[in-house]
Amino acid sequence: MGSQESLPDPPAQMHHYYSKFMRECPSGLLSLHEFKRLLDLQGLDPQGDIYIKRVFDIFDLNQDGFIDFLEFIAAINLVIRGKIDQKLKWYFKLYDADGNGCIDKKELLSIFRAIQAINGYTNMSAEEFTNMIFQKIDVNNDGK
């Protein structure tokens, strides 16, 4: 016993998540607007909105503009139970906005600007942070 909710078995967990999903999204389809509301990420600047849309689009596996319950469960499973290599692949896909298999400086800068817009961190500009990271990781100086 503790502060965490205890769910005895996978069917009970599935019912629990389904009930929560349907409470938040009675239509059974979560739109981008509802996704932002659910995560309390409304009214962000354009960079933050781009990042949140990208996260939404990656979770929207069939690209129909909505996250259905199965896509929602897949996202929850990745976040909660996913192995580190699965999570790294997901983050790489998120950061590689143009899908070319490389994360370039422009893409990394875009992500840092979005994260800064979401959490308000301003000790270092996104440009300064991106330059610092690229100095350390871009060993062959190809910008990727």
Tab-separated table of C-alpha atoms in Angstrom:
chain	number	residue	atom	x	y	z
A	1	MET	CA	0.000	0.000	0.000
A	2	GLY	CA	1.220	3.460	-0.689
A	3	SER	CA	0.328	6.586	-2.492
A	4	GLN	CA	0.460	4.870	-5.872
A	5	GLU	CA	-2.701	3.410	-7.333
A	6	SER	CA	-2.507	-0.382	-7.451
A	7	LEU	CA	-3.914	-2.194	-10.457
A	8	PRO	CA	-3.928	-5.963	-10.075
A	9	ASP	CA	-3.728	-7.244	-13.641
A	10	PRO	CA	-3.427	-6.116	-17.277
A	11	PRO	CA	-7.189	-6.266	-18.013
A	12	ALA	CA	-7.868	-4.039	-14.984
A	13	GLN	CA	-5.145	-1.652	-16.135
A	14	MET	CA	-6.605	-1.535	-19.635
A	15	HIS	CA	-10.075	-0.784	-18.252
A	16	HIS	CA	-8.598	1.895	-15.994
A	17	TYR	CA	-6.821	3.647	-18.887
A	18	TYR	CA	-9.830	3.253	-21.172
A	19	SER	CA	-12.130	4.839	-18.570
A	20	LYS	CA	-9.730	7.762	-18.124
A	21	PHE	CA	-9.340	8.202	-21.879
A	22	MET	CA	-13.105	8.189	-22.470
A	23	ARG	CA	-13.683	10.648	-19.620
A	24	GLU	CA	-11.239	13.090	-21.174
A	25	CYS	CA	-12.250	12.320	-24.741
A	26	PRO	CA	-15.843	11.017	-25.021
A	27	SER	CA	-15.673	10.830	-28.820
A	28	GLY	CA	-12.882	8.260	-28.572
A	29	LEU	CA	-10.637	10.438	-30.736
A	30	LEU	CA	-8.220	12.899	-29.180
A	31	SER	CA	-7.614	15.980	-31.320
A	32	LEU	CA	-4.513	18.177	-31.179
A	33	HIS	CA	-6.516	20.844	-29.314
A	34	GLU	CA	-7.679	18.281	-26.709
A	35	PHE	CA	-4.130	16.898	-26.456
A	36	LYS	CA	-2.809	20.383	-25.613
A	37	ARG	CA	-5.610	20.922	-23.093
A	38	LEU	CA	-4.998	17.527	-21.502
A	39	LEU	CA	-1.304	18.350	-21.037
A	40	ASP	CA	-2.074	21.968	-20.033
A	41	LEU	CA	0.027	23.267	-22.935
A	42	GLN	CA	-2.288	25.874	-24.448
A	43	GLY	CA	-1.196	29.377	-25.432
A	44	LEU	CA	2.416	28.506	-26.217
A	45	ASP	CA	4.530	30.550	-28.573
A	46	PRO	CA	4.838	29.236	-32.166
A	47	GLN	CA	7.998	27.172	-31.419
A	48	GLY	CA	6.288	25.409	-28.521
A	49	ASP	CA	3.224	24.739	-30.663
A	50	ILE	CA	5.389	23.195	-33.397
A	51	TYR	CA	7.021	20.853	-30.877
A	52	ILE	CA	3.703	19.761	-29.334
A	53	LYS	CA	2.232	19.183	-32.820
A	54	ARG	CA	5.251	17.043	-33.698
A	55	VAL	CA	4.775	14.929	-30.532
A	56	PHE	CA	1.076	14.580	-31.387
A	57	ASP	CA	1.840	13.592	-34.989
A	58	ILE	CA	4.284	10.887	-33.892
A	59	PHE	CA	1.711	9.424	-31.485
A	60	ASP	CA	-0.916	9.567	-34.265
A	61	LEU	CA	0.343	6.359	-35.857
A	62	ASN	CA	-2.204	6.221	-38.700
A	63	GLN	CA	-1.862	9.963	-39.398
A	64	ASP	CA	-5.629	10.608	-39.362
A	65	GLY	CA	-5.316	13.762	-37.238
A	66	PHE	CA	-6.510	12.069	-34.038
A	67	ILE	CA	-5.082	9.866	-31.327
A	68	ASP	CA	-7.426	6.934	-30.730
A	69	PHE	CA	-7.340	4.682	-27.691
A	70	LEU	CA	-4.878	2.160	-29.172
A	71	GLU	CA	-2.479	4.942	-30.152
A	72	PHE	CA	-2.908	6.425	-26.677
A	73	ILE	CA	-2.058	3.065	-25.046
A	74	ALA	CA	0.970	2.671	-27.319
A	75	ALA	CA	2.192	6.124	-26.216
A	76	ILE	CA	1.568	5.369	-22.522
A	77	ASN	CA	3.335	2.025	-22.872
A	78	LEU	CA	6.362	3.676	-24.485
A	79	VAL	CA	6.581	6.322	-21.778
A	80	ILE	CA	5.980	3.998	-18.817
A	81	ARG	CA	7.355	0.624	-19.895
A	82	GLY	CA	9.413	1.304	-22.978
A	83	LYS	CA	12.985	0.102	-23.067
A	84	ILE	CA	15.684	2.742	-23.371
A	85	ASP	CA	16.393	1.867	-27.028
A	86	GLN	CA	12.680	2.272	-27.894
A	87	LYS	CA	12.594	5.652	-26.154
A	88	LEU	CA	15.784	6.777	-27.892
A	89	LYS	CA	14.354	5.797	-31.292
A	90	TRP	CA	11.187	7.759	-30.487
A	91	TYR	CA	13.181	10.850	-29.448
A	92	PHE	CA	15.346	10.568	-32.548
A	93	LYS	CA	12.213	10.465	-34.701
A	94	LEU	CA	10.895	13.510	-32.833
A	95	TYR	CA	14.095	15.503	-33.307
A	96	ASP	CA	14.740	14.447	-36.922
A	97	ALA	CA	11.969	16.705	-38.249
A	98	ASP	CA	12.841	16.277	-41.933
A	99	GLY	CA	13.186	12.486	-41.611
A	100	ASN	CA	16.598	12.309	-43.297
A	101	GLY	CA	18.146	10.102	-40.609
A	102	CYS	CA	20.311	12.876	-39.135
A	103	ILE	CA	19.688	15.548	-36.539
A	104	ASP	CA	21.265	18.729	-37.797
A	105	LYS	CA	21.957	21.941	-35.923
A	106	LYS	CA	18.781	23.613	-37.212
A	107	GLU	CA	16.604	20.743	-35.941
A	108	LEU	CA	18.335	20.702	-32.560
A	109	LEU	CA	17.941	24.477	-32.239
A	110	SER	CA	14.244	24.155	-33.045
A	111	ILE	CA	13.799	21.559	-30.287
A	112	PHE	CA	15.694	23.638	-27.717
A	113	ARG	CA	13.634	26.725	-28.586
A	114	ALA	CA	10.432	24.726	-28.168
A	115	ILE	CA	11.496	23.250	-24.835
A	116	GLN	CA	12.494	26.706	-23.659
A	117	ALA	CA	9.095	28.063	-24.719
A	118	ILE	CA	7.302	25.294	-22.844
A	119	ASN	CA	9.215	25.392	-19.568
A	120	GLY	CA	10.372	29.028	-19.539
A	121	TYR	CA	14.057	28.166	-18.955
A	122	THR	CA	16.090	31.224	-19.932
A	123	ASN	CA	19.532	30.910	-18.244
A	124	MET	CA	21.048	30.287	-21.671
A	125	SER	CA	19.629	31.086	-25.079
A	126	ALA	CA	18.627	28.193	-27.300
A	127	GLU	CA	21.320	29.286	-29.760
A	128	GLU	CA	24.047	29.269	-27.082
A	129	PHE	CA	22.944	25.856	-25.834
A	130	THR	CA	22.801	24.412	-29.365
A	131	ASN	CA	26.290	25.748	-30.157
A	132	MET	CA	27.669	24.296	-26.928
A	133	ILE	CA	26.127	20.861	-27.642
A	134	PHE	CA	27.333	20.811	-31.244
A	135	GLN	CA	30.876	21.733	-30.220
A	136	LYS	CA	30.899	18.616	-28.046
A	137	ILE	CA	29.130	16.079	-30.268
A	138	ASP	CA	29.804	17.047	-33.893
A	139	VAL	CA	33.231	15.405	-34.023
A	140	ASN	CA	33.578	15.527	-37.816
A	141	ASN	CA	32.187	19.099	-38.097
A	142	ASP	CA	29.563	18.157	-40.690
A	143	GLY	CA	26.732	19.933	-38.854
A	144	LYS	CA	24.923	16.635	-38.135
